[in-house]
Amino acid sequence: SIPMIEHGIDSIGLNPLSKFTYLFVKNLLNDVKQSFNDIYLHIGGDEINKKCWETNVDIKHWIETNGNSHATNLQAYFVNKILPFLLDDSTNNKRIPIGWDEMLYLGDPHLHGNSNGQDRVKLPKGTVIQWWRGWVHDVIQRSKERQFFVVQSYPYYLDHLNEKWNQLYRAPLMYGKENDNEVLIGGEACMWSEHIDASTIESTIFSKLPAVAERLWSPELQTKKAGEKSNIGSTARRLNYLLCLLKQRDRLQVGSAYPDYCSDVKY
């Protein structure tokens, strides 16, 4: 039998100790900034595979001597080195970074950074943290303490095939404690490609995306009522009407919501 390989290229990392790495990243970021006028720029930061780094003798030595053998200190070192490229406003093209929620913990002296805090990532005020690890419960509070904002992506992962649209619709927005609402500025439905191909991408995305869109773009009082068991049927019909329009009008291969769900919809 042939084992399924879910991850491949993402197991390979740049060498944070090489000067050529930063030359490449600087040129790449400059190209992106010149090509796009968006004020926000996502710099990633999730799921670093330290096993790749540990195959390099120099990096392995750095990890062992700088941060109690914890590779996230090296990731913090890398992010701190590239942030000046992003924040340089000498040419009036400064950008606000977005990063996955791991960024909040990189180099934290209470977790795995040096006690003097020198390893902590120096993200500027206004940074946007994209929250995807639903099991990490202090993202809102940590972001508030550092004057960051949060975009919630948990649990809005469209490629989680075992989760139905109504589960995403009913999922609570993680406001956190009272008066923390201003920290959470929005949500984003994510789609990853480990379990899809060209024949299933449209049905996987658009079968659940309308539910997430209505949940995030509508008043919470209305969506809470629409998600109740007694009202879920009318909510399904409303969302299925949109799916049918996407199928008839835009020729998207949306997934079947229920048998004959398009039979009474005319565009």
Coordinates of C-alpha atoms in Angstrom, one line a residue:
S1 CA 0.0 0.0 0.0
I2 CA 1.1 3.6 -0.6
P3 CA 0.8 5.9 2.4
M4 CA -1.1 9.2 2.0
I5 CA 1.2 12.2 2.1
E6 CA -0.7 15.2 3.3
H7 CA 2.2 17.6 3.7
G8 CA 5.3 18.0 1.5
I9 CA 6.8 21.4 0.6
D10 CA 5.7 22.9 3.9
S11 CA 8.1 20.7 5.7
I12 CA 11.0 22.7 4.2
G13 CA 12.1 26.0 5.8
L14 CA 14.3 28.9 4.9
N15 CA 17.7 29.1 6.7
P16 CA 17.3 32.0 9.2
L17 CA 21.0 32.2 9.7
S18 CA 21.9 32.8 6.1
K19 CA 22.3 36.4 4.8
F20 CA 20.9 35.3 1.4
T21 CA 17.6 34.4 3.0
Y22 CA 17.0 38.0 4.0
L23 CA 18.2 39.3 0.7
F24 CA 15.6 37.1 -1.0
V25 CA 12.8 38.0 1.5
K26 CA 13.5 41.8 1.2
N27 CA 13.3 41.6 -2.6
L28 CA 10.2 39.5 -2.4
L29 CA 8.4 41.9 0.0
N30 CA 9.5 44.9 -2.1
D31 CA 8.0 43.3 -5.2
V32 CA 4.7 42.6 -3.3
K33 CA 4.5 46.1 -1.9
Q34 CA 5.1 47.6 -5.4
S35 CA 2.5 45.4 -7.0
F36 CA -0.3 45.7 -4.5
N37 CA -1.5 48.8 -2.7
D38 CA -3.2 46.9 0.2
I39 CA -2.2 48.3 3.6
Y40 CA -2.2 44.8 5.1
L41 CA 0.4 42.1 4.3
H42 CA 0.2 38.6 5.6
I43 CA 3.5 37.2 6.7
G44 CA 2.4 33.7 7.8
G45 CA 4.1 32.3 10.8
D46 CA 2.3 29.0 11.4
E47 CA 3.3 25.4 11.7
I48 CA 7.1 25.7 11.4
N49 CA 8.7 22.3 11.1
K50 CA 11.8 22.4 13.3
K51 CA 13.0 19.0 12.1
C52 CA 14.1 20.5 8.8
W53 CA 16.1 23.1 10.7
E54 CA 17.8 20.5 12.8
T55 CA 19.3 18.9 9.8
N56 CA 21.6 21.9 9.5
V57 CA 24.6 21.9 11.8
D58 CA 24.7 25.6 12.3
I59 CA 21.0 25.9 13.0
K60 CA 21.1 23.0 15.4
H61 CA 23.9 24.7 17.3
W62 CA 21.9 28.0 17.4
I63 CA 18.8 26.3 18.7
E64 CA 20.8 24.5 21.4
T65 CA 22.5 27.7 22.6
N66 CA 19.8 30.3 22.1
G67 CA 16.5 29.5 23.8
N68 CA 16.6 26.3 25.7
S69 CA 16.7 24.1 22.6
H70 CA 13.3 25.5 21.4
A71 CA 13.1 26.2 17.7
T72 CA 10.4 28.8 18.0
N73 CA 13.1 31.2 19.3
L74 CA 14.7 30.9 15.9
Q75 CA 11.4 31.6 14.2
A76 CA 11.1 34.7 16.4
Y77 CA 14.6 35.7 15.4
F78 CA 13.6 35.3 11.7
V79 CA 10.4 37.4 12.1
N80 CA 12.2 40.2 13.9
K81 CA 14.8 40.3 11.1
I82 CA 12.2 40.7 8.3
L83 CA 9.8 43.1 10.1
P84 CA 11.9 46.2 9.2
F85 CA 11.4 45.3 5.5
L86 CA 7.7 45.4 6.1
L87 CA 7.6 48.5 8.3
D88 CA 10.0 50.7 6.3
D89 CA 8.1 53.9 5.5
S90 CA 11.0 55.7 3.8
T91 CA 9.3 55.2 0.5
N92 CA 5.7 55.7 1.9
N93 CA 4.9 52.0 1.5
K94 CA 4.7 50.8 5.1
R95 CA 2.5 47.8 5.6
I96 CA 0.6 46.5 8.6
P97 CA 1.5 42.8 9.3
I98 CA -1.0 40.0 9.6
G99 CA 0.2 36.8 11.1
W100 CA -1.2 33.5 12.4
D101 CA -1.8 33.2 16.1
E102 CA 1.5 31.5 16.7
M103 CA 3.0 34.9 16.4
L104 CA 1.6 35.9 19.8
Y105 CA 3.7 33.2 21.5
L106 CA 7.1 33.4 19.7
G107 CA 9.9 34.1 22.1
D108 CA 7.5 34.6 25.0
P109 CA 9.7 34.5 28.2
H110 CA 7.0 32.7 30.1
L111 CA 6.9 29.9 27.5
H112 CA 10.2 29.3 25.7
G113 CA 12.0 32.6 25.3
N114 CA 14.9 33.9 27.3
S115 CA 13.9 35.4 30.6
N116 CA 14.9 38.9 29.6
G117 CA 12.3 38.9 26.7
Q118 CA 14.9 39.5 24.0
D119 CA 13.4 36.8 21.8
R120 CA 9.9 38.1 21.7
V121 CA 8.6 39.1 18.3
K122 CA 8.4 42.9 18.1
L123 CA 5.2 43.2 16.2
P124 CA 3.9 46.8 16.0
K125 CA 0.6 48.1 17.5
G126 CA -2.3 47.4 15.1
T127 CA -0.9 44.1 14.0
V128 CA -3.7 41.7 13.0
I129 CA -3.6 38.2 14.4
Q130 CA -5.4 35.5 12.5
W131 CA -6.8 33.0 15.0
W132 CA -7.0 29.4 13.7
R133 CA -6.1 27.3 16.7
G134 CA -9.5 27.0 18.4
W135 CA -8.0 25.1 21.3
V136 CA -5.8 28.2 22.3
H137 CA -8.2 30.2 24.4
D138 CA -6.2 33.4 25.3
V139 CA -5.7 34.8 21.8
I140 CA -8.2 37.6 22.3
Q141 CA -6.7 38.7 25.7
R142 CA -3.1 38.5 24.5
S143 CA -3.9 40.5 21.5
K144 CA -5.7 43.1 23.5
E145 CA -2.7 43.5 25.9
R146 CA -0.4 44.3 22.9
Q147 CA -3.0 46.5 21.1
F148 CA -3.4 44.0 18.3
F149 CA -6.6 43.1 16.4
V150 CA -7.9 39.6 15.7
V151 CA -9.5 37.9 12.7
Q152 CA -11.2 34.6 13.6
S153 CA -10.8 31.7 11.2
Y154 CA -11.7 29.0 13.6
P155 CA -13.8 26.9 12.9
Y156 CA -14.4 28.3 9.4
Y157 CA -12.3 25.8 7.5
L158 CA -14.1 24.9 4.3
D159 CA -11.9 21.9 3.7
H160 CA -12.9 20.2 6.9
L161 CA -15.2 17.8 5.0
N162 CA -16.7 16.3 8.2
E163 CA -18.2 19.6 9.3
K164 CA -21.6 20.6 7.9
W165 CA -22.7 24.1 6.9
N166 CA -25.0 24.4 10.0
Q167 CA -22.1 23.6 12.3
L168 CA -20.2 26.6 10.9
Y169 CA -23.4 28.7 11.0
R170 CA -23.9 28.0 14.7
A171 CA -20.3 28.4 15.7
P172 CA -19.8 31.3 18.2
L173 CA -17.6 34.2 17.5
M174 CA -15.0 34.2 20.2
Y175 CA -15.4 37.7 21.6
G176 CA -13.7 36.8 24.9
K177 CA -14.4 38.8 28.0
E178 CA -16.6 41.8 28.3
N179 CA -15.5 44.9 26.4
D180 CA -13.1 42.8 24.2
N181 CA -15.4 43.0 21.2
E182 CA -13.4 45.8 19.6
V183 CA -10.4 43.4 19.4
L184 CA -12.2 40.9 17.1
I185 CA -12.6 42.8 13.8
G186 CA -13.9 40.0 11.6
G187 CA -13.6 36.5 10.4
E188 CA -12.3 34.6 7.4
A189 CA -13.3 31.3 5.9
C190 CA -10.2 29.4 4.9
M191 CA -9.8 26.8 2.2
W192 CA -6.8 24.5 2.0
S193 CA -6.0 22.0 -0.7
E194 CA -4.9 18.8 1.0
H195 CA -8.2 17.1 0.4
I196 CA -9.5 18.6 -2.9
D197 CA -8.6 18.7 -6.6
A198 CA -9.9 20.6 -9.6
S199 CA -13.1 18.5 -9.8
T200 CA -14.2 19.2 -6.2
I201 CA -12.8 22.6 -5.4
E202 CA -16.0 24.6 -6.3
S203 CA -18.4 22.2 -4.5
T204 CA -16.2 22.2 -1.4
I205 CA -15.9 25.9 -1.2
F206 CA -19.4 27.1 -2.2
S207 CA -21.5 24.5 -0.4
K208 CA -20.6 26.0 3.0
L209 CA -19.3 29.5 2.2
P210 CA -22.8 31.2 2.1
A211 CA -23.5 30.0 5.6
V212 CA -20.2 31.6 6.9
A213 CA -20.9 34.8 4.9
E214 CA -24.3 35.2 6.4
R215 CA -23.1 34.5 9.9
L216 CA -20.3 37.0 9.7
W217 CA -22.1 39.8 7.8
S218 CA -25.4 39.7 9.7
P219 CA -26.4 41.0 13.1
E220 CA -25.7 38.4 15.7
L221 CA -29.2 38.6 17.1
Q222 CA -30.6 37.6 13.7
T223 CA -28.2 34.8 13.0
K224 CA -28.6 33.4 16.5
K225 CA -32.3 33.1 15.9
A226 CA -31.9 31.7 12.4
G227 CA -29.5 29.0 13.7
E228 CA -32.0 27.7 16.3
K229 CA -33.4 24.2 15.6
S230 CA -36.9 25.5 15.0
N231 CA -35.7 28.0 12.3
I232 CA -32.9 26.0 10.6
G233 CA -35.2 24.8 7.9
S234 CA -36.0 28.3 6.6
T235 CA -32.3 29.2 7.0
A236 CA -31.4 26.2 4.8
R237 CA -33.9 27.2 2.1
R238 CA -32.5 30.8 2.0
L239 CA -28.9 29.7 1.7
N240 CA -29.8 26.9 -0.8
Y241 CA -31.5 29.5 -3.0
L242 CA -28.2 31.3 -3.2
L243 CA -26.4 28.1 -4.0
C244 CA -28.8 27.5 -6.8
L245 CA -28.2 30.9 -8.2
L246 CA -24.5 30.3 -8.2
K247 CA -25.1 27.0 -10.1
Q248 CA -27.6 28.5 -12.6
R249 CA -26.2 31.9 -13.2
D250 CA -22.4 31.5 -12.6
R251 CA -22.2 27.8 -13.6
L252 CA -20.4 26.9 -10.4
Q253 CA -20.4 23.2 -9.5
V254 CA -21.8 23.7 -6.0
G255 CA -22.6 20.7 -3.9
S256 CA -26.2 19.5 -3.7
A257 CA -27.9 20.9 -0.6
Y258 CA -30.7 18.4 -0.7
P259 CA -32.6 16.5 -3.5
D260 CA -34.2 18.8 -6.1
Y261 CA -33.0 21.9 -4.3
C262 CA -32.9 23.8 -7.5
S263 CA -36.1 22.6 -9.0
D264 CA -38.2 25.6 -8.0
V265 CA -35.6 28.3 -8.5
K266 CA -35.7 30.2 -11.8
Y267 CA -33.0 32.8 -12.7

